[in-house]
Tab-separated table of C-alpha atoms in Angstrom:
chain	number	residue	atom	x	y	z
A	231	MET	CA	7.569	-29.874	112.149
A	232	LYS	CA	7.701	-27.908	108.976
A	233	LYS	CA	5.386	-25.125	110.355
A	234	GLY	CA	7.529	-24.956	113.386
A	235	TYR	CA	10.523	-24.598	111.642
A	236	VAL	CA	9.288	-21.859	109.451
A	237	ALA	CA	8.039	-20.014	112.609
A	238	VAL	CA	11.373	-20.196	114.258
A	239	VAL	CA	13.125	-18.776	111.213
A	240	MET	CA	10.647	-16.109	110.838
A	241	SER	CA	10.930	-15.146	114.326
A	242	LEU	CA	14.732	-14.822	113.935
A	243	VAL	CA	14.249	-12.547	110.874
A	244	ILE	CA	12.020	-10.328	112.722
A	245	VAL	CA	14.371	-9.971	115.658
A	246	LEU	CA	17.361	-9.225	113.441
A	247	CYS	CA	15.477	-6.655	111.367
A	248	LEU	CA	14.337	-4.886	114.639
A	249	SER	CA	17.749	-5.232	116.069
A	250	PHE	CA	19.230	-3.624	112.834
A	251	GLY	CA	16.522	-0.711	112.752
A	252	CYS	CA	17.212	0.065	116.278
A	253	THR	CA	20.922	0.300	115.537
A	254	ILE	CA	20.306	2.634	112.767
A	255	LEU	CA	17.574	4.802	114.704
A	256	PHE	CA	19.415	4.881	117.940
A	257	SER	CA	23.159	4.648	117.372
A	258	PRO	CA	23.411	8.450	116.748
A	259	LEU	CA	22.355	8.843	120.291
A	260	PHE	CA	25.156	6.921	121.753
A	261	SER	CA	28.058	7.333	119.247
A	262	GLY	CA	29.249	10.903	118.769
A	263	LYS	CA	31.024	9.863	115.311
A	264	ASP	CA	27.976	8.273	113.883
A	265	ARG	CA	26.127	11.665	114.111
A	266	TYR	CA	28.083	12.974	111.242
A	267	LYS	CA	28.160	12.103	107.720
A	268	PRO	CA	31.630	11.203	106.005
A	269	SER	CA	32.891	14.224	104.034
A	270	GLU	CA	34.251	13.589	100.631
A	271	ASN	CA	37.601	14.631	99.410
A	272	LEU	CA	37.151	17.042	96.502
A	273	THR	CA	40.545	16.745	95.037
A	274	ALA	CA	40.174	12.915	94.577
A	275	SER	CA	37.068	13.654	92.436
A	276	ILE	CA	38.895	15.706	90.040
A	277	GLU	CA	39.489	14.146	86.755
A	278	GLU	CA	42.265	14.358	84.263
A	279	GLY	CA	41.768	17.313	81.793
A	280	GLN	CA	39.196	19.026	83.826
A	281	SER	CA	39.619	22.820	83.290
A	282	ILE	CA	40.036	25.395	86.086
A	283	GLN	CA	36.536	26.562	85.759
A	284	GLU	CA	35.343	23.093	86.310
A	285	ILE	CA	37.446	22.471	89.129
A	286	ALA	CA	36.449	25.814	90.818
A	287	LYS	CA	32.713	24.677	90.708
A	288	ILE	CA	33.550	21.583	92.502
A	289	TYR	CA	35.813	23.507	95.090
A	290	LYS	CA	32.903	25.935	96.086
A	291	GLN	CA	31.889	23.041	98.458
A	292	GLY	CA	35.291	23.424	100.275
A	293	CYS	CA	36.164	27.156	100.230
A	294	VAL	CA	34.565	29.454	102.875
A	295	ALA	CA	34.632	32.924	104.288
A	296	VAL	CA	35.783	33.817	107.766
A	297	LEU	CA	34.372	36.427	109.932
A	298	CYS	CA	36.515	37.288	112.969
A	299	GLU	CA	34.586	39.716	115.207
A	300	ARG	CA	35.930	41.872	118.181
A	301	LYS	CA	33.902	43.746	120.757
A	302	ILE	CA	34.309	45.683	123.831
A	303	THR	CA	32.507	48.282	125.740
A	304	GLN	CA	34.490	51.123	127.457
A	305	ASN	CA	33.212	54.167	129.073
A	306	LEU	CA	29.826	53.715	127.457
A	307	LYS	CA	31.532	53.287	123.997
A	308	VAL	CA	31.292	50.417	121.955
A	309	ASP	CA	34.535	49.366	119.855
A	310	HIS	CA	33.289	46.991	117.374
A	311	LYS	CA	35.107	45.606	114.381
A	312	ILE	CA	34.838	42.630	112.055
A	313	GLU	CA	37.726	41.174	109.941
A	314	LEU	CA	36.841	39.495	106.801
A	315	GLY	CA	38.724	36.769	105.401
A	316	SER	CA	38.713	33.421	103.355
A	317	ALA	CA	39.650	29.671	104.233
A	318	VAL	CA	39.933	26.300	102.812
A	319	CYS	CA	38.617	23.168	104.584
A	320	VAL	CA	41.586	20.814	104.702
A	321	ALA	CA	40.142	17.960	106.704
A	322	SER	CA	36.752	16.701	107.824
A	323	ILE	CA	34.803	13.525	108.637
A	324	GLY	CA	36.766	10.650	107.051
A	325	TYR	CA	40.122	12.264	106.798
A	326	SER	CA	42.914	9.889	107.548
A	327	VAL	CA	45.659	10.838	110.068
A	328	ASN	CA	49.091	9.360	110.108
A	329	GLY	CA	48.662	7.233	107.211
A	330	GLY	CA	45.245	5.884	108.109
A	331	GLU	CA	45.917	5.060	111.793
A	332	TYR	CA	42.969	7.283	112.629
A	333	LYS	CA	40.040	8.905	110.960
A	334	VAL	CA	38.579	12.211	111.705
A	335	SER	CA	35.192	11.348	113.426
A	336	LYS	CA	34.005	14.934	114.188
A	337	GLY	CA	34.093	18.471	112.865
A	338	SER	CA	35.938	20.313	110.392
A	339	TYR	CA	39.415	21.758	109.886
A	340	PHE	CA	40.252	25.085	108.027
A	341	VAL	CA	43.522	27.036	107.107
A	342	THR	CA	43.588	30.818	106.766
A	343	ASN	CA	45.991	33.700	107.404
A	344	TYR	CA	47.000	34.623	110.958
A	345	HIS	CA	46.040	38.121	110.254
A	346	VAL	CA	42.489	37.440	109.488
A	347	VAL	CA	41.948	35.798	112.906
A	348	SER	CA	44.523	38.007	114.787
A	349	TYR	CA	41.657	39.356	116.968
A	350	ALA	CA	41.225	35.841	118.437
A	351	CYS	CA	44.948	35.383	118.889
A	352	ASP	CA	46.959	38.584	119.929
A	353	GLU	CA	47.379	39.242	123.650
A	354	GLU	CA	46.582	42.951	122.781
A	355	PHE	CA	42.813	41.994	122.282
A	356	SER	CA	42.646	39.634	125.370
A	357	ASN	CA	40.117	41.962	126.975
A	358	TYR	CA	38.140	42.112	124.060
A	359	THR	CA	35.046	39.624	123.290
A	360	THR	CA	36.092	37.653	120.077
A	361	ASN	CA	33.991	35.266	117.692
A	362	ILE	CA	35.000	33.432	114.804
A	363	ASN	CA	32.573	32.264	112.224
A	364	ILE	CA	32.878	30.355	109.015
A	365	VAL	CA	30.369	30.983	106.101
A	366	ILE	CA	29.682	28.507	103.476
A	367	ASP	CA	28.019	28.817	100.339
A	368	ASN	CA	25.453	25.700	100.434
A	369	GLY	CA	22.569	27.497	98.602
A	370	ASN	CA	22.321	29.901	101.536
A	371	TYR	CA	25.113	31.874	103.084
A	372	THR	CA	25.061	29.652	106.384
A	373	SER	CA	27.444	30.548	109.364
A	374	TYR	CA	29.166	28.268	111.869
A	375	PRO	CA	31.000	29.194	114.831
A	376	ALA	CA	34.763	27.985	114.872
A	377	GLU	CA	37.852	28.463	117.021
A	378	VAL	CA	41.583	28.779	116.396
A	379	ILE	CA	43.459	25.695	117.443
A	380	TRP	CA	46.924	26.821	116.221
A	381	SER	CA	48.445	29.977	114.852
A	382	ASN	CA	51.797	31.475	113.841
A	383	ARG	CA	52.110	35.201	113.288
A	384	GLU	CA	55.525	34.893	111.558
A	385	LEU	CA	54.288	32.438	108.878
A	386	ASP	CA	50.891	34.314	108.722
A	387	MET	CA	49.042	31.067	109.054
A	388	ALA	CA	46.233	29.729	111.468
A	389	VAL	CA	44.210	26.488	111.619
A	390	LEU	CA	40.474	26.755	112.711
A	391	TYR	CA	38.203	24.001	113.922
A	392	SER	CA	34.312	23.975	113.809
A	393	SER	CA	32.501	21.112	115.704
A	394	SER	CA	29.329	21.817	113.783
A	395	GLN	CA	27.913	19.375	111.328
A	396	ILE	CA	28.190	21.317	108.193
A	397	ASP	CA	26.010	20.251	105.308
A	398	GLY	CA	27.551	20.320	101.904
A	399	LEU	CA	31.055	20.818	103.255
A	400	LYS	CA	33.872	18.866	101.778
A	401	TRP	CA	37.626	18.975	102.103
A	402	ILE	CA	40.480	19.694	99.610
A	403	GLU	CA	43.988	18.208	99.632
A	404	TYR	CA	47.129	20.307	99.998
A	405	LYS	CA	50.487	19.644	98.519
A	406	ASP	CA	53.834	21.351	99.069
A	407	ARG	CA	55.249	22.780	95.833
A	408	SER	CA	57.601	25.249	97.380
A	409	ILE	CA	59.657	24.305	100.362
A	410	ASN	CA	60.417	20.688	100.837
A	411	ALA	CA	59.395	19.618	97.205
A	412	LYS	CA	61.270	17.871	94.378
A	413	GLU	CA	62.954	20.332	92.028
A	414	GLU	CA	60.697	19.207	89.211
A	415	ASP	CA	57.555	19.834	91.434
A	416	LYS	CA	58.488	23.421	92.446
A	417	LEU	CA	56.398	26.116	91.209
A	418	MET	CA	57.499	28.552	88.354
A	419	PHE	CA	55.183	30.108	85.816
A	420	ASP	CA	52.403	27.609	86.663
A	421	LYS	CA	48.837	28.501	86.140
A	422	VAL	CA	46.978	28.867	89.424
A	423	PHE	CA	43.675	29.915	90.767
A	424	THR	CA	41.858	31.105	93.946
A	425	LEU	CA	38.274	31.109	95.299
A	426	GLY	CA	37.845	33.823	97.885
A	427	THR	CA	35.681	36.481	99.434
A	428	PRO	CA	36.831	39.982	98.184
A	429	LEU	CA	35.406	42.994	99.958
A	430	SER	CA	32.164	41.417	101.265
A	431	LEU	CA	30.131	38.080	101.722
A	432	ASN	CA	28.334	39.243	98.517
A	433	PHE	CA	31.203	37.920	96.587
A	434	LEU	CA	31.835	34.768	98.553
A	435	ASN	CA	33.548	32.101	96.218
A	436	THR	CA	34.783	34.621	93.550
A	437	LEU	CA	37.172	32.880	91.106
A	438	SER	CA	40.469	34.509	90.076
A	439	ILE	CA	42.948	32.992	87.614
A	440	GLY	CA	46.403	33.804	87.042
A	441	TYR	CA	50.134	32.544	87.013
A	442	VAL	CA	52.871	32.140	89.342
A	443	SER	CA	55.130	35.254	88.442
A	444	ASN	CA	58.058	34.052	90.486
A	445	THR	CA	59.178	32.556	93.575
A	446	TYR	CA	61.811	34.115	96.008
A	447	PRO	CA	63.293	33.051	99.050
A	448	LYS	CA	63.209	36.612	100.160
A	449	MET	CA	60.892	39.369	98.969
A	450	SER	CA	61.262	43.101	98.527
A	451	ASN	CA	61.930	45.096	101.838
A	452	THR	CA	58.487	46.669	101.164
A	453	ILE	CA	56.517	43.457	101.906
A	454	LYS	CA	55.920	43.953	105.722
A	455	ASN	CA	52.952	44.642	107.918
A	456	TYR	CA	52.652	47.283	110.760
A	457	TYR	CA	50.546	46.998	113.834
A	458	TYR	CA	49.672	48.247	117.093
A	459	ILE	CA	51.542	46.772	120.082
A	460	GLN	CA	51.172	47.041	123.835
A	461	THR	CA	54.701	46.817	125.366
A	462	GLU	CA	56.086	47.418	129.000
A	463	ASP	CA	57.296	50.710	127.543
A	464	GLU	CA	54.945	53.528	127.845
A	465	VAL	CA	53.297	54.465	124.327
A	466	ILE	CA	52.915	58.118	123.833
A	467	GLY	CA	52.048	58.188	120.348
A	468	SER	CA	49.790	56.437	117.867
A	469	SER	CA	49.748	55.157	113.995
A	470	ASN	CA	52.566	53.361	112.591
A	471	LYS	CA	55.115	55.565	114.176
A	472	PHE	CA	55.514	55.047	118.070
A	473	ASN	CA	57.023	57.117	120.823
A	474	PHE	CA	58.895	55.385	123.438
A	475	LYS	CA	61.019	56.276	126.483
A	476	ASP	CA	64.611	56.042	125.552
A	477	PRO	CA	65.866	52.995	127.234
A	478	ALA	CA	69.254	54.750	127.936
A	479	ASP	CA	67.561	58.031	129.312
A	480	GLU	CA	63.892	57.763	130.318
A	481	ARG	CA	63.802	61.502	130.114
A	482	LYS	CA	63.984	61.395	126.244
A	483	ILE	CA	61.402	60.171	123.862
A	484	VAL	CA	62.189	58.149	120.738
A	485	THR	CA	60.190	57.557	117.759
A	486	THR	CA	60.090	54.290	115.725
A	487	GLN	CA	58.010	52.064	113.645
A	488	VAL	CA	56.751	48.747	114.859
A	489	ILE	CA	56.847	45.969	112.329
A	490	GLU	CA	54.639	43.050	112.642
A	491	ASN	CA	56.026	40.775	110.142
A	492	VAL	CA	58.637	40.522	107.500
A	493	TYR	CA	57.181	37.977	104.953
A	494	GLU	CA	59.744	35.304	103.695
A	495	ASN	CA	59.309	32.545	101.081
A	496	LEU	CA	56.572	34.106	99.402
A	497	ILE	CA	54.972	32.984	96.038
A	498	MET	CA	54.415	35.943	93.677
A	499	ILE	CA	51.242	35.545	91.908
A	500	ASN	CA	49.517	37.751	89.065
A	501	LEU	CA	46.082	36.947	89.704
A	502	ASP	CA	43.594	39.648	91.214
A	503	ILE	CA	43.077	39.790	95.170
A	504	THR	CA	42.006	42.398	97.377
A	505	HIS	CA	40.906	42.814	101.075
A	506	GLY	CA	38.906	39.618	101.886
A	507	ASN	CA	40.874	37.281	99.682
A	508	SER	CA	43.441	36.866	102.570
A	509	GLY	CA	43.423	33.218	103.643
A	510	GLY	CA	41.816	31.953	100.567
A	511	GLY	CA	43.340	29.014	98.838
A	512	LEU	CA	45.793	29.195	95.896
A	513	PHE	CA	45.423	26.004	93.764
A	514	ASP	CA	47.346	24.674	90.910
A	515	GLU	CA	45.866	23.153	87.846
A	516	LYS	CA	45.498	19.738	89.105
A	517	GLY	CA	43.327	21.196	92.124
A	518	TYR	CA	45.922	20.934	94.902
A	519	LEU	CA	45.997	23.606	97.515
A	520	ILE	CA	49.582	24.926	97.317
A	521	GLY	CA	49.256	28.359	99.174
A	522	LEU	CA	47.302	31.084	100.798
A	523	THR	CA	46.615	34.496	99.034
A	524	THR	CA	47.930	36.768	101.654
A	525	CYS	CA	49.190	40.307	100.660
A	526	GLY	CA	50.092	42.548	97.913
A	527	LEU	CA	52.021	45.880	97.282
A	528	ASP	CA	50.125	49.069	97.369
A	529	SER	CA	49.364	50.807	94.010
A	530	ASP	CA	51.395	53.790	94.831
A	531	GLN	CA	54.403	51.563	95.238
A	532	THR	CA	54.058	50.035	91.882
A	533	ASN	CA	52.725	52.802	89.899
A	534	GLY	CA	49.377	51.186	89.542
A	535	ALA	CA	50.618	47.646	88.635
A	536	GLN	CA	49.152	44.892	90.892
A	537	LEU	CA	51.843	42.575	92.583
A	538	ASN	CA	50.391	40.092	94.981
A	539	PHE	CA	51.645	37.190	96.990
A	540	ALA	CA	50.778	33.896	98.458
A	541	THR	CA	52.363	32.107	101.543
A	542	PRO	CA	53.253	28.598	100.811
A	543	ILE	CA	51.143	25.678	102.435
A	544	TYR	CA	54.182	23.737	103.586
A	545	PRO	CA	53.772	24.284	107.406
A	546	LEU	CA	50.263	22.724	107.435
A	547	SER	CA	51.946	19.446	106.210
A	548	ALA	CA	54.133	19.480	109.312
A	549	ILE	CA	51.329	19.983	111.859
A	550	LEU	CA	47.811	19.188	110.607
A	551	ASP	CA	47.757	15.564	111.594
A	552	ARG	CA	49.117	16.222	114.945
A	553	LEU	CA	46.803	19.120	115.536
A	554	ILE	CA	43.823	16.822	114.592
A	555	LEU	CA	44.801	13.851	116.683
A	556	ALA	CA	45.269	16.091	119.805
A	557	ASN	CA	42.104	17.848	119.221
A	558	GLU	CA	40.083	14.830	118.784
A	559	THR	CA	41.713	12.584	121.406
A	560	ASN	CA	41.851	15.482	124.009
A	561	SER	CA	45.476	14.948	124.134
A	562	GLU	CA	48.480	17.240	124.086
A	563	ASP	CA	51.052	17.609	121.282
A	564	GLN	CA	52.888	20.960	121.626
A	565	ILE	CA	53.893	22.581	118.221
A	566	ILE	CA	57.461	23.723	118.840
A	567	THR	CA	58.424	27.251	117.905
A	568	TYR	CA	61.431	29.463	118.762
A	569	LYS	CA	59.094	31.653	120.808
A	570	SER	CA	58.044	28.661	122.854
A	571	LEU	CA	61.641	28.322	123.741
A	572	GLY	CA	61.707	31.951	124.923
A	573	LEU	CA	63.642	33.244	121.939
A	574	SER	CA	63.435	36.343	119.936
A	575	VAL	CA	65.245	36.129	116.596
A	576	CYS	CA	66.162	37.934	113.360
A	577	ASP	CA	68.007	37.015	110.159
A	578	TYR	CA	69.837	39.420	107.754
A	579	TYR	CA	66.906	40.003	105.635
A	580	MET	CA	64.588	40.907	108.691
A	581	VAL	CA	67.360	43.295	109.845
A	582	SER	CA	67.718	45.110	106.545
A	583	ALA	CA	63.969	45.451	106.094
A	584	THR	CA	63.576	46.692	109.423
A	585	ILE	CA	66.140	49.320	109.366
A	586	ASN	CA	64.964	50.494	106.154
A	587	ALA	CA	61.419	51.071	107.357
A	588	SER	CA	62.575	52.645	110.603
A	589	ASP	CA	62.634	56.438	111.362
A	590	ASN	CA	66.276	57.501	110.333
A	591	LYS	CA	66.273	60.087	112.996
A	592	THR	CA	66.395	57.451	115.841
A	593	PRO	CA	68.785	54.645	116.636
A	594	PHE	CA	66.031	52.309	118.009
A	595	TYR	CA	63.366	49.978	116.374
A	596	TYR	CA	61.367	46.989	117.293
A	597	ILE	CA	62.075	43.574	115.502
A	598	ASP	CA	60.380	40.384	116.299
A	599	GLY	CA	58.791	42.083	119.304
A	600	HIS	CA	61.970	43.170	120.766
A	601	MET	CA	63.274	46.710	120.919
A	602	MET	CA	66.909	46.927	119.403
A	603	SER	CA	69.491	49.461	118.638
A	604	LYS	CA	70.802	50.199	115.079
A	605	ASN	CA	74.260	50.272	116.936
A	606	ASP	CA	73.904	46.778	118.003
A	607	SER	CA	76.718	44.517	116.393
A	608	PHE	CA	74.155	42.044	114.868
A	609	VAL	CA	73.590	44.364	111.927
A	610	ASP	CA	76.912	43.438	110.632
A	611	PHE	CA	76.358	39.526	110.903
A	612	GLU	CA	76.605	37.319	107.695
A	613	GLU	CA	73.617	36.694	105.454
A	614	ASP	CA	73.105	33.217	106.463
A	615	GLY	CA	72.144	32.317	110.004
A	616	VAL	CA	69.616	33.393	112.569
A	617	TYR	CA	70.697	35.910	115.256
A	618	ILE	CA	69.250	35.492	118.761
A	619	CYS	CA	68.032	38.898	119.900
A	620	SER	CA	66.941	37.789	123.460
A	621	ASN	CA	66.113	34.689	125.527
A	622	SER	CA	63.526	35.126	128.392
A	623	ASN	CA	64.013	31.356	129.220
A	624	THR	CA	65.480	31.079	132.628
A	625	GLU	CA	65.384	27.192	132.817
A	626	GLY	CA	68.135	24.829	132.464
A	627	ILE	CA	70.420	24.542	129.346
A	628	ILE	CA	68.028	26.553	127.086
A	629	THR	CA	69.697	29.653	128.832
A	630	LYS	CA	72.839	28.647	126.776
A	631	LEU	CA	70.888	30.061	123.629
A	632	GLU	CA	72.224	33.603	124.487
A	633	LYS	CA	71.676	36.939	122.745
A	634	GLY	CA	74.358	37.442	120.085
A	635	LYS	CA	74.813	33.989	118.930
A	636	ILE	CA	74.093	32.967	115.291
A	637	ILE	CA	72.346	29.651	114.852
A	638	THR	CA	73.688	28.035	111.576
A	639	SER	CA	72.485	24.470	111.786
A	640	ILE	CA	70.426	21.969	113.871
A	641	ALA	CA	70.192	18.051	114.307
A	642	ASN	CA	67.988	15.978	116.523
A	643	ASN	CA	67.903	12.582	117.934
A	644	ARG	CA	65.605	11.288	115.077
A	645	GLY	CA	68.129	11.951	112.455
A	646	LEU	CA	66.507	15.449	111.185
A	647	LYS	CA	69.145	17.869	110.129
A	648	ALA	CA	68.960	21.177	108.415
A	649	ASP	CA	71.153	24.112	107.548
A	650	ILE	CA	69.607	27.262	109.164
A	651	LYS	CA	70.166	30.078	106.690
A	652	ASN	CA	66.962	32.251	107.710
A	653	ARG	CA	64.168	32.616	110.112
A	654	ASN	CA	61.815	30.365	108.378
A	655	ASP	CA	64.279	27.623	108.127
A	656	LEU	CA	64.431	27.823	111.902
A	657	ILE	CA	60.595	27.700	112.138
A	658	PHE	CA	60.160	24.881	109.805
A	659	TYR	CA	62.681	22.772	111.548
A	660	LEU	CA	61.127	23.206	114.817
A	661	LEU	CA	57.626	22.517	113.411
A	662	ASN	CA	58.928	19.035	112.583
A	663	CYS	CA	60.230	18.519	116.241
A	664	LYS	CA	58.364	17.053	119.327
A	665	LYS	CA	58.344	17.652	122.728
A	666	GLY	CA	61.289	15.550	124.379
A	667	ASP	CA	63.409	15.766	121.352
A	668	ILE	CA	67.195	16.239	122.033
A	669	ILE	CA	68.422	18.894	119.526
A	670	GLU	CA	72.052	19.869	118.749
A	671	ILE	CA	72.265	23.599	117.561
A	672	SER	CA	75.389	24.780	116.200
A	673	PHE	CA	76.526	28.478	116.045
A	674	ALA	CA	78.883	30.531	113.828
A	675	GLY	CA	82.160	30.832	115.379
A	676	SER	CA	81.372	29.124	118.739
A	677	ALA	CA	80.650	25.715	120.224
A	678	SER	CA	77.455	23.780	119.689
A	679	VAL	CA	74.904	23.078	122.417
A	680	SER	CA	72.795	20.028	122.977
A	681	LEU	CA	69.441	20.521	124.965
A	682	THR	CA	66.089	18.718	125.322
A	683	ILE	CA	63.010	20.807	124.095
């Protein structure tokens, strides 16, 4: 009896061991999420009192370079360009979504500047072959394919996703310290640092340390980008100045400048950045990702001084969890923008910056992708509010958002209210809305309108 009992127990142990071994060996073949190792949160590993240099050494595992390639062959000639930038891993395996309701089970997510990956986003490059790769410093400079899952030109921000299992990659926490932060948390003369890829991959994860010089709701009119644009109008010229047919008289040609974006809500920084640093993380002394190093003034505008700027990380906090959940569950969650509503808008600052940049010899210029006249009455509207330049939506009550109206506030059926003083206020509000929300938009000097988005 005793021997028989022992034999039975041994048999059960062997069966359990084999079963457990098979689970370990073969579960990766049947379960997608088990193919990946959980990724560590680098920020959670930072200890009180660690220096920026010590944090930077750890953060090399979460900061990457971005290569965005465009290529086309026309008339036997090859047009081939590669944009270099930087990015930060903000979520990977094990990242909790919606307060722990869901955990990332595959791939990794990165945040960078829109202009770094514009080849993959702009319609003007739709006939090109485009590829995005992120490059990580894991002993060797290893490249992995990625794709854009969300982008916004006005905020100069994009979120990338790579389904690859990336050895050595870990993610970094972000924290809004500019837009929706408590007054005591807002940035002012704080010590900050960045890890980026200036000029070439040879300088991947280059450290730069400095301070927040100032934070402005609106920056100098000189902070703007120019770009080439394809429109329904015939483009006769090139460079930053364009020749268009006069909308009032097609026999005439008018010259104007096209402005890609007038930056707002920038963080002024005095640390060294240059081409290739764009999209790199701006971190505070505790290691939180608080912005993206984005742009600077040309030395000829500053008499040699270096004035650089970062975009706040706030928009990411409004959309990242939604993007991840939609991406990993193959569901839809449309991020609302004023452009998705069919609108073209501007605020007082955009108008002043655009007029200042435009050729004084012509009464026409482009603003937010729309050709406007300096004679339009909107140049006189009050500083607070967002002016509707145009509305291409021809469906339902959204048509009530008519050209010439000035949006001053919005509220929705979920209790979210906001005064709209500038373009970014409108963008930020809509990022927090969801498809199906009922919103009430109030206008300056006229009745409000309620609509379902």
